Short mmCIF file of C-alpha atoms in Angstrom, two decimals:
data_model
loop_
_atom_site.label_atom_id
_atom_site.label_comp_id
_atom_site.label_asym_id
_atom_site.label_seq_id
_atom_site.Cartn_x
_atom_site.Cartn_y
_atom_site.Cartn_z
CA UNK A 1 0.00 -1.39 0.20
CA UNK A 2 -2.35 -1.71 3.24
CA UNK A 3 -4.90 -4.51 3.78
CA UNK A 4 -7.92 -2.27 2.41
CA UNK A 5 -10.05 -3.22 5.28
CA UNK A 6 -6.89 -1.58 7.60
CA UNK A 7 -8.13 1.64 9.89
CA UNK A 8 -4.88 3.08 11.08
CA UNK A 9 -4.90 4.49 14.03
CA UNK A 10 -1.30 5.33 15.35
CA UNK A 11 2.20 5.10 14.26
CA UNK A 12 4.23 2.34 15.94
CA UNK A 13 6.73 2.38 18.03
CA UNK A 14 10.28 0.63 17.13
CA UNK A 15 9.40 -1.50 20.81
CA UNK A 16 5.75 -2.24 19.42
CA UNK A 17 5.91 -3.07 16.06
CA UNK A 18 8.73 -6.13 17.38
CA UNK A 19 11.18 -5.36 14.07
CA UNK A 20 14.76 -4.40 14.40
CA UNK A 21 14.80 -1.99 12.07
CA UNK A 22 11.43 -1.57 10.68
CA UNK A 23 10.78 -2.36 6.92
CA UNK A 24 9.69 0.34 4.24
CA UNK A 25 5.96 0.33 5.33
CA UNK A 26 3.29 1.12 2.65
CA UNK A 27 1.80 3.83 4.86
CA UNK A 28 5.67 5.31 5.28
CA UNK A 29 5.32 3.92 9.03
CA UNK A 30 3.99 0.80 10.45
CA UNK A 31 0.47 1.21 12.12
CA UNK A 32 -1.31 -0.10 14.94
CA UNK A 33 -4.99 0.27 14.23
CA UNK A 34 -8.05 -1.73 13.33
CA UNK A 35 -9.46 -4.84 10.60
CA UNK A 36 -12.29 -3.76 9.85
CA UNK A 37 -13.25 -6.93 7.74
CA UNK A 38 -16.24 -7.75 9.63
CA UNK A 39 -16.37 -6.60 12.52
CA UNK A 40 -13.95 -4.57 14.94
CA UNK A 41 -10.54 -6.15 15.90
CA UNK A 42 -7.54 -5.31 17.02
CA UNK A 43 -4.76 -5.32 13.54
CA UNK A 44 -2.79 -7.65 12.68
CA UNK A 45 0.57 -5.92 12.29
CA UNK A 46 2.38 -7.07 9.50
CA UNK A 47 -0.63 -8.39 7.76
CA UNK A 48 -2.80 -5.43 8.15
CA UNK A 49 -0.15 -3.00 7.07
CA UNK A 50 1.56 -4.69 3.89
CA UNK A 51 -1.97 -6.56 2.31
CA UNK A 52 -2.54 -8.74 0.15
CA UNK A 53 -3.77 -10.76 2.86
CA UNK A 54 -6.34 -13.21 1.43
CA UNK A 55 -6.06 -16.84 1.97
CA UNK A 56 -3.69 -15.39 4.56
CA UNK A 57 -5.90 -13.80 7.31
CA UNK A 58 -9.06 -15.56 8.68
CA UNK A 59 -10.84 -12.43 8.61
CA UNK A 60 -10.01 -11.33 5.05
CA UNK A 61 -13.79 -12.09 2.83
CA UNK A 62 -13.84 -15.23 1.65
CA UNK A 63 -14.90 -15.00 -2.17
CA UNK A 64 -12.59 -13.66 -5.26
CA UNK A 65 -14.23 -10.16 -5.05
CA UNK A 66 -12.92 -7.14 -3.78
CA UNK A 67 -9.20 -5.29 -3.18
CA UNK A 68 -5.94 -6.56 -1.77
CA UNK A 69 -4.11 -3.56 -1.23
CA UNK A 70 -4.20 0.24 -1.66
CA UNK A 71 -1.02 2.14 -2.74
CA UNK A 72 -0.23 5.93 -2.55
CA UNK A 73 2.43 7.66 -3.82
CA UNK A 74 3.17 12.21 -3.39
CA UNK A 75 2.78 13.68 -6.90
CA UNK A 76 2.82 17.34 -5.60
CA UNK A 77 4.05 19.15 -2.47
CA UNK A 78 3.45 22.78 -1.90
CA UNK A 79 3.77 25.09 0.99
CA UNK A 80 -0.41 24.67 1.33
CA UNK A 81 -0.69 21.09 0.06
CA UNK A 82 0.09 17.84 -1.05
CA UNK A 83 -1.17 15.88 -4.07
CA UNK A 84 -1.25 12.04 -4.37
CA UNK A 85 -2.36 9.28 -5.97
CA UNK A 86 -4.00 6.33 -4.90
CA UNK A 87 -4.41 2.86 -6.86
CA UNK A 88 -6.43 -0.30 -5.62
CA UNK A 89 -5.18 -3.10 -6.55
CA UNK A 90 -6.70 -6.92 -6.75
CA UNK A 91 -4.10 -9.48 -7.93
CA UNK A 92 -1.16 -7.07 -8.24
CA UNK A 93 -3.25 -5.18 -11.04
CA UNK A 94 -5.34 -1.89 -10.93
CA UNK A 95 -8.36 -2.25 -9.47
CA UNK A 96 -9.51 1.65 -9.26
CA UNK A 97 -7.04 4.58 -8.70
CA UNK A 98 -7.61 8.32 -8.73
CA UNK A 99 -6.07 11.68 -6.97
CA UNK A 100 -6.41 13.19 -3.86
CA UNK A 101 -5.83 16.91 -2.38
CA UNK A 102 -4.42 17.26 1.29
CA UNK A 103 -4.66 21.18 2.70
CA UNK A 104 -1.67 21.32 4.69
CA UNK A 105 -3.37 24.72 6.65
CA UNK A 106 -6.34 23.28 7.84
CA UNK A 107 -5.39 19.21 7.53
CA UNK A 108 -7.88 17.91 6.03
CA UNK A 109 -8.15 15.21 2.71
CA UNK A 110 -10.67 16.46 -0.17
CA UNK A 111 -12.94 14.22 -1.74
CA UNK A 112 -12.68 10.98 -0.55
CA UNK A 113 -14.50 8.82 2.80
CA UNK A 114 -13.97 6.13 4.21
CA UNK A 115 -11.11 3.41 4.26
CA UNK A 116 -9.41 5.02 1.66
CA UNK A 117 -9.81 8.50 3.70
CA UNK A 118 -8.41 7.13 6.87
CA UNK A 119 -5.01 5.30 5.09
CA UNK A 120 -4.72 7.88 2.93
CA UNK A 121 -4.53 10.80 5.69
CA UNK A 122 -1.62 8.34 7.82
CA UNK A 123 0.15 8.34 4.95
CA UNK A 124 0.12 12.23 4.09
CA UNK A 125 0.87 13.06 7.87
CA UNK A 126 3.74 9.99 7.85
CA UNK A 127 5.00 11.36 4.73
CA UNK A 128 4.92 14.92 6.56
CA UNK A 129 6.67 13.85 9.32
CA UNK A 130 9.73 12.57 7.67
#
């Protein structure tokens, strides 16, 4: 469940990310990347990539509004695709949630922008990777 203000950028490397063994990431790999609560900075690894960061990260909006985390989760693979599903979350509950398409041929994520686009997409190509 990334921080829902996380833009991930790259995989990390086992050096970079300063685990031993890296834990089971929400984005199937740990990111480096960008909090884009506010404006621009660099990501805060382990708080960036796992949420529920409020009351946690200075940069997290103050107020009891908005998401901690987004999860996804593979419903579908095909030879041309893969289906997901996505679920906000705020307090450990549902938030929003709906599905998303991924066309393996051309790589691109249907019908979604955004935050959700960008984790979303590291998580199909993570997911593809393995």
């Amino acid at each position: 469940m990334p921080c829902p203000f996380f833009l991930p950028a790259k995989p990390l490397s086992l050096e970079e990310s300063g685990w031993i063994r890296p834990p089971r990431a929400p984005l199937g790999e740990l990111f480096a990347g960008e909090c884009r609560a506010g404006s621009p900075a660099p990501a805060t690894h382990d708080l960036c990539n796992f949420g529920y960061a409020r009351g946690t990260c200075s940069r997290f909006p103050a107020g009891g509004e908005g998401p901690d985390a987004v999860r996804f989760s593979v419903t579908h693979e095909s030879a041309s695709e893969v289906r997901l599903v996505y679920v906000i979350e705020k307090d450990h509950a549902p938030l929003a949630h709906g599905t998303l398409e991924y066309c393996i041929n051309t790589g691109t994520l249907l019908g979604v922008e955004g935050f959700l686009r960008e984790q979303a997409t590291a998580f199909v190509a993570s997911y593809l990777r393995r």
